[in-house]
mmCIF file of C-alpha atoms in Angstrom:
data_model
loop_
_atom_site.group_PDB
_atom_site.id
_atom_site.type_symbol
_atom_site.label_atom_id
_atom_site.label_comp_id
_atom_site.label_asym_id
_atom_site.label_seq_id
_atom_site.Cartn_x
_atom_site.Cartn_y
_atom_site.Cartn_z
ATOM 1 C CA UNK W 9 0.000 0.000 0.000
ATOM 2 C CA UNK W 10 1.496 3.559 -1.258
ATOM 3 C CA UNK W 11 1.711 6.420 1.531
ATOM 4 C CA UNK W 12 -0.879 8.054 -0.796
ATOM 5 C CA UNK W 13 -3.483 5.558 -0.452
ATOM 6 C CA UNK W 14 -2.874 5.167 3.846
ATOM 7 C CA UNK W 15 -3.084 8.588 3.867
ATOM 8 C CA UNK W 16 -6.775 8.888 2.276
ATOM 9 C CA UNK W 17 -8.241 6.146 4.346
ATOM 10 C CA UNK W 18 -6.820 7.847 7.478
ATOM 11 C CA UNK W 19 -8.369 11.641 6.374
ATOM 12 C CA UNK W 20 -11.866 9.404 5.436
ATOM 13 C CA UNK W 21 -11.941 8.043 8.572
ATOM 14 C CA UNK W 22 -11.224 11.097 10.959
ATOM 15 C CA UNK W 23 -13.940 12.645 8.218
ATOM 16 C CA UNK W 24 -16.385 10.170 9.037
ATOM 17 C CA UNK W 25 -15.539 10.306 13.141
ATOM 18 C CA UNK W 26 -16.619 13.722 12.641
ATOM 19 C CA UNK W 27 -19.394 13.621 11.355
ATOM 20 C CA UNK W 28 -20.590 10.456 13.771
ATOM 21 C CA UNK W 29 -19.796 13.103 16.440
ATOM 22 C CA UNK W 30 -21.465 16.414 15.038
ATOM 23 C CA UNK W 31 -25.262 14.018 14.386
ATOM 24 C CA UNK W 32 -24.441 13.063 17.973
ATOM 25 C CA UNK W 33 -24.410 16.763 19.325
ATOM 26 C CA UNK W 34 -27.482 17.632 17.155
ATOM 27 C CA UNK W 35 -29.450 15.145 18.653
ATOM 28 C CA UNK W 36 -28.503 16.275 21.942
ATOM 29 C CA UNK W 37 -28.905 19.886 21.481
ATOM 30 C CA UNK W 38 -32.828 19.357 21.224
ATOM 31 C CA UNK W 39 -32.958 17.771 24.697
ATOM 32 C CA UNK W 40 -30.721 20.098 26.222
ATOM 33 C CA UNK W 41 -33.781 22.752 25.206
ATOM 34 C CA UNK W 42 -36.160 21.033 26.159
ATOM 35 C CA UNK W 43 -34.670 20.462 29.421
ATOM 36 C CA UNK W 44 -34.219 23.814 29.686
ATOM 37 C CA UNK W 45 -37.450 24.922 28.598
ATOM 38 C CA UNK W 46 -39.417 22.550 31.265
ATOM 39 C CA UNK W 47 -37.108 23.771 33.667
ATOM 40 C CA UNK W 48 -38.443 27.262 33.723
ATOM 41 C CA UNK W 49 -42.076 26.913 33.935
ATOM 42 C CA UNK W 50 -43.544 28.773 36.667
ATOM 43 C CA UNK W 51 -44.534 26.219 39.756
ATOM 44 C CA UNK W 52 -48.182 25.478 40.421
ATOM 45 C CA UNK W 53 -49.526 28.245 42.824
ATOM 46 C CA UNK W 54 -50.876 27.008 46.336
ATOM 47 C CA UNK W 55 -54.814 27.124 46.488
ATOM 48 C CA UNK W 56 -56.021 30.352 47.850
ATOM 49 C CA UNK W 57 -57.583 29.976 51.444
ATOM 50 C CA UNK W 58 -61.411 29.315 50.636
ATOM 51 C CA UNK W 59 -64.098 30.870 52.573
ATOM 52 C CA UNK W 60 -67.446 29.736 52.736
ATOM 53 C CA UNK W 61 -71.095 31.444 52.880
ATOM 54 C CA UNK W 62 -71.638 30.924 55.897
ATOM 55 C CA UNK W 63 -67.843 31.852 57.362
ATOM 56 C CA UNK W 64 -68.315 35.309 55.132
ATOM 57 C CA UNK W 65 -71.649 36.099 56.823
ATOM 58 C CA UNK W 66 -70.095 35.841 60.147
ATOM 59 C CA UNK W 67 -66.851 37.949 59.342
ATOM 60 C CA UNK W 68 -69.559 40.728 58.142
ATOM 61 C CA UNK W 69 -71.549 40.321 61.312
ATOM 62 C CA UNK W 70 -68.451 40.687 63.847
ATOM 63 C CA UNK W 71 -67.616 43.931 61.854
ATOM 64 C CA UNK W 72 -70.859 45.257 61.609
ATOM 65 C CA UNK W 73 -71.211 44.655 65.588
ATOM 66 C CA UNK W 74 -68.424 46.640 66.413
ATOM 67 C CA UNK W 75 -69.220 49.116 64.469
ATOM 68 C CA UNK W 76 -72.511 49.907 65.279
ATOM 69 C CA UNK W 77 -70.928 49.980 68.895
ATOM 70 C CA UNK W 78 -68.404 51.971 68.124
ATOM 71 C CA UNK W 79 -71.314 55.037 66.426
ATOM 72 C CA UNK W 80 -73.992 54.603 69.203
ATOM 73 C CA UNK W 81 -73.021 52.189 72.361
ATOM 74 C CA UNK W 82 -75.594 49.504 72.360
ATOM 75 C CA UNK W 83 -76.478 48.719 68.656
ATOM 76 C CA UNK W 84 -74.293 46.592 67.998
ATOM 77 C CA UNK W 85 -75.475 44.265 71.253
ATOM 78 C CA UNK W 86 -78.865 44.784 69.433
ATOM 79 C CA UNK W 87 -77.828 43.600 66.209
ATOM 80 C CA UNK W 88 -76.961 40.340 68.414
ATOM 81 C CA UNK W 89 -80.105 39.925 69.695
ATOM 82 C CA UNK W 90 -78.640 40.500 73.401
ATOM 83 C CA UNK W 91 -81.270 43.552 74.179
ATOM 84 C CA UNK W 92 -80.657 43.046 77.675
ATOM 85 C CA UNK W 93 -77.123 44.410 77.871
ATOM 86 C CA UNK W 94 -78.566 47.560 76.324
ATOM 87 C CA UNK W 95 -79.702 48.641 80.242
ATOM 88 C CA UNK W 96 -76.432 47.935 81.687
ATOM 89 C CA UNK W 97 -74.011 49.204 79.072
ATOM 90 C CA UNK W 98 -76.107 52.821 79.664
ATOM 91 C CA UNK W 99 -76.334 52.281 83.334
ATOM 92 C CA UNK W 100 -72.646 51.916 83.224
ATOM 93 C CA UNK W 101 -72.060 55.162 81.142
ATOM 94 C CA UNK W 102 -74.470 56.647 83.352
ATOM 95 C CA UNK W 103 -72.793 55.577 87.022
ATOM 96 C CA UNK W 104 -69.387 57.009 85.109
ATOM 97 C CA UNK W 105 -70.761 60.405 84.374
ATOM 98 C CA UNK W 106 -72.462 60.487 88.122
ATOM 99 C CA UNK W 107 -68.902 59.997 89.036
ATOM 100 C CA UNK W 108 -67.274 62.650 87.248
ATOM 101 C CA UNK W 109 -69.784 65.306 87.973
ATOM 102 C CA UNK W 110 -69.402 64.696 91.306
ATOM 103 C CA UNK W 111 -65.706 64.646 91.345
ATOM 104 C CA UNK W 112 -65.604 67.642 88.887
ATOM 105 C CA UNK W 113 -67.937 69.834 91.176
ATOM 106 C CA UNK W 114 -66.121 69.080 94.218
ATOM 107 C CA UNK W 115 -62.961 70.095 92.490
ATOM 108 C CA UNK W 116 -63.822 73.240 91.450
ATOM 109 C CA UNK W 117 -65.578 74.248 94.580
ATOM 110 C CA UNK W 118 -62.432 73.482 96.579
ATOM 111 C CA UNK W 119 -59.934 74.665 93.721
ATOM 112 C CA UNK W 120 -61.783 78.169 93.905
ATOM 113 C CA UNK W 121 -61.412 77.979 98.170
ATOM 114 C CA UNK W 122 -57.762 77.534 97.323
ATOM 115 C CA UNK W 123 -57.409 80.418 94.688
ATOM 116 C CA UNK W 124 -59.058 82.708 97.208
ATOM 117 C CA UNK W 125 -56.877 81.394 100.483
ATOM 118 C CA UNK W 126 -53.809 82.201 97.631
ATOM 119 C CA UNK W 127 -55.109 85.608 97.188
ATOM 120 C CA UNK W 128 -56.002 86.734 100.144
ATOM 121 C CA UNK W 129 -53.973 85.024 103.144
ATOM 122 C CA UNK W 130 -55.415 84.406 106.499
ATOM 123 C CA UNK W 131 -59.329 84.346 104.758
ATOM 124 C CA UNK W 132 -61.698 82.054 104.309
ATOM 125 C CA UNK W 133 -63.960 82.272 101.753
ATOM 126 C CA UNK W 134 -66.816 78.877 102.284
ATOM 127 C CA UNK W 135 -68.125 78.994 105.710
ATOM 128 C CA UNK W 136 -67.854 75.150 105.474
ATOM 129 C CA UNK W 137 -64.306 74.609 105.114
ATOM 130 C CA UNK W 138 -63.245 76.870 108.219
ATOM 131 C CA UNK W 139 -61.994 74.537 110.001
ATOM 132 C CA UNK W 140 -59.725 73.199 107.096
ATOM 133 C CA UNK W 141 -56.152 74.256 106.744
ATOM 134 C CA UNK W 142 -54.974 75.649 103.605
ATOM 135 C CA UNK W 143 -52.548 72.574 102.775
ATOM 136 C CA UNK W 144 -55.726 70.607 103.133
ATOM 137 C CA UNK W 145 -57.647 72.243 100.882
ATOM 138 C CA UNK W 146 -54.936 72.000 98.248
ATOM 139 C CA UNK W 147 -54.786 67.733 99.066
ATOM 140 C CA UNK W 148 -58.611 67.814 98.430
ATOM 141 C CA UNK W 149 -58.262 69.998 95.388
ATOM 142 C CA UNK W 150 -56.034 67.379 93.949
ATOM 143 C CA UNK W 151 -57.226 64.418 94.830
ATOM 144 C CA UNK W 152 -61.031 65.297 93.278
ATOM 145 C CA UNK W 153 -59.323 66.567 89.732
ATOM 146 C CA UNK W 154 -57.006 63.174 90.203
ATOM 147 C CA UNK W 155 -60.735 60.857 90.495
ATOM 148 C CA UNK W 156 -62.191 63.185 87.770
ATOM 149 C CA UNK W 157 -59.474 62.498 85.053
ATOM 150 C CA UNK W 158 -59.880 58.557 86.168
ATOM 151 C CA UNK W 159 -63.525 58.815 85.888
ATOM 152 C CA UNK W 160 -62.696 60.142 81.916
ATOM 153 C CA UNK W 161 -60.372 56.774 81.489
ATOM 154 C CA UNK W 162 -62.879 54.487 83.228
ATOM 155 C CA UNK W 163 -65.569 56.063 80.746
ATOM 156 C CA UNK W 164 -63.226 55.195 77.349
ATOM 157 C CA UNK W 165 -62.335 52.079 78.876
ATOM 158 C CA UNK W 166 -66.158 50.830 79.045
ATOM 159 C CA UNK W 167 -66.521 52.637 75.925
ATOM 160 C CA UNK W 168 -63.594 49.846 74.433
ATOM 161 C CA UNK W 169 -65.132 47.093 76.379
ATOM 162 C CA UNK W 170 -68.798 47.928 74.697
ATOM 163 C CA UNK W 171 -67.245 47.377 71.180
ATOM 164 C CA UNK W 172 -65.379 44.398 72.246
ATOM 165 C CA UNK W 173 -68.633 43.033 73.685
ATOM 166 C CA UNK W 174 -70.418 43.441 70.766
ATOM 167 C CA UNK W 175 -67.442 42.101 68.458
ATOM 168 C CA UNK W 176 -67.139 38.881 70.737
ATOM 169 C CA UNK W 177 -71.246 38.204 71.005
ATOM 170 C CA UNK W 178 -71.015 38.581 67.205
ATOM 171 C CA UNK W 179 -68.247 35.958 66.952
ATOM 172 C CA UNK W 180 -69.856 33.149 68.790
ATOM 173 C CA UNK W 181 -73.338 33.981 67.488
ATOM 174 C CA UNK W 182 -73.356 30.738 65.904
ATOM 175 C CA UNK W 183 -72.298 28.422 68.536
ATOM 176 C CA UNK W 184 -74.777 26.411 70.343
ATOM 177 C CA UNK W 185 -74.748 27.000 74.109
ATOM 178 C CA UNK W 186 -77.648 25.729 75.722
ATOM 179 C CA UNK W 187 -76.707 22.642 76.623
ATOM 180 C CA UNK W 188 -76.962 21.959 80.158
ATOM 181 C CA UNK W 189 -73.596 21.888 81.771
ATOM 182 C CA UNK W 190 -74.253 20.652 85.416
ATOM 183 C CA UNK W 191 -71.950 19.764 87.965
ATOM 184 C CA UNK W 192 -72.690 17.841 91.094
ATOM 185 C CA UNK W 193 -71.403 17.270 94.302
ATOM 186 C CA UNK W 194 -72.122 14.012 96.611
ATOM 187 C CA UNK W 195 -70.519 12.674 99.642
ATOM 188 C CA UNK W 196 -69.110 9.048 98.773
ATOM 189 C CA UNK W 197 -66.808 6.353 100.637
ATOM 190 C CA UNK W 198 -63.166 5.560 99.813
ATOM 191 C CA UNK W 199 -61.640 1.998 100.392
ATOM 192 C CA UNK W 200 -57.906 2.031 100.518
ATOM 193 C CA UNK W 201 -56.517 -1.461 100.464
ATOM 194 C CA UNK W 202 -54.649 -2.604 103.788
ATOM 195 C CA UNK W 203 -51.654 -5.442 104.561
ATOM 196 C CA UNK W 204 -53.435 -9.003 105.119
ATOM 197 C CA UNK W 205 -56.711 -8.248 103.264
ATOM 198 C CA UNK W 206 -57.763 -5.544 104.867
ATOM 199 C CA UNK W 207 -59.142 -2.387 103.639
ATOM 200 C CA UNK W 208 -59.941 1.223 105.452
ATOM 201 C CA UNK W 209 -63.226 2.950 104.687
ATOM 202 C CA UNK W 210 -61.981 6.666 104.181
ATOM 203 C CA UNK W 211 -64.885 9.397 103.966
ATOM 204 C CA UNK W 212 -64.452 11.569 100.400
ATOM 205 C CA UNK W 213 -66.334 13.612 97.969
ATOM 206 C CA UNK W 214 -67.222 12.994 94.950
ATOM 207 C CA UNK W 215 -67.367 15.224 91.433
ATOM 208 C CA UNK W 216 -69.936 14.623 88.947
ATOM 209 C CA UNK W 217 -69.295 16.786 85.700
ATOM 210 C CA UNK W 218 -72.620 15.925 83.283
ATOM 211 C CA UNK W 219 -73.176 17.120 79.698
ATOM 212 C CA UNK W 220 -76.842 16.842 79.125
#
């Protein structure tokens, strides 16, 4: 065999190696797309929370409660049928305000005593407070105005607990409550067991929790 002849069967064969090797890489350069392409799709989104009829209805209710409450104290307890907190959430508004006129009226009657004792040293002005030193009409002075401002707090605080009453009623509106939840007490007998078969008789109580 010439050199000529070698070398043409060697270049046909690298030739051919190449081209076994570029139908390989074609074939995989599809796959490598596809790969990629299934590789970016967006994941599956998670289910949004699902709220039923009846769980939307309540939601509204508990809102509307409190704010009903929160215009006119009362209406929102009336929107949950409980008409007979309306008496005591106005009797409480009403014992509050008792409270801070008096407070407020006591405090001005002994803040204007102290203004005139200031002004005029070694007077009294009420003929009722005579006998009261001017250091003590100053402690009474304060301590009035200090129950006043408390009696405005205690008045927004019920205010608060009127909305939250009315928010809470409207939240277990649906729950069933009337079941009869009785507990008893009886007197009962305990035997603790003894050495040689014998057992003491010890006097005990006994709970009795009953759902009816």
């Amino acid at each position: 065999m010439s050199f000529r002849n070698f070398f043409l069967i060697i270049t046909a064969s690298l030739l051919g190696s190449l081209d076994v090797c570029a139908q390989k890489t074609d074939s995989i350069a599809p796959l490598a797309d596809t790969v990629k392409k299934v590789s970016i799709l967006p994941a599956t989104e998670k289910n949004a929370p699902f709220k039923d009829a009846a769980r939307l209805k309540l939601e509204k209710m508990t809102r509307r409660a409190a704010i009903h409450s929160a215009i006119v104290p009362g209406w929102g307890q009336i929107d949950n049928r409980r008409w007979w907190k309306v008496p005591l959430v106005y009797g409480g508004f009403v014992g509050i305000g008792l409270v801070y006129e008096f407070n407020n009226r006591y405090y001005h009657t002994f803040l204007k005593e102290a203004q005139f004792r200031g002004a005029h040293p070694g007077q009294k002005q009420n003929p009722l407070y005579i006998n009261a030193s001017d250091q003590g009409i100053i402690l009474y002075k304060d301590a009035y105005r200090r129950n006043r401002d408390l009696s405005i707090l205690a008045g927004l605080a019920f205010y608060g607990i009127n909305i939250i009453d009315a928010y809470i009623d409207a939240k277990f509106f649906r729950f069933d409550i009337s079941n009869d939840l009785s507990l008893q007490v009886k007197p009962s007998m305990l035997q603790q067991p003894q050495p040689f078969n014998h057992a003491s008789v010890t006097p005990a109580v006994k709970l009795s929790l009953a759902f009816l």
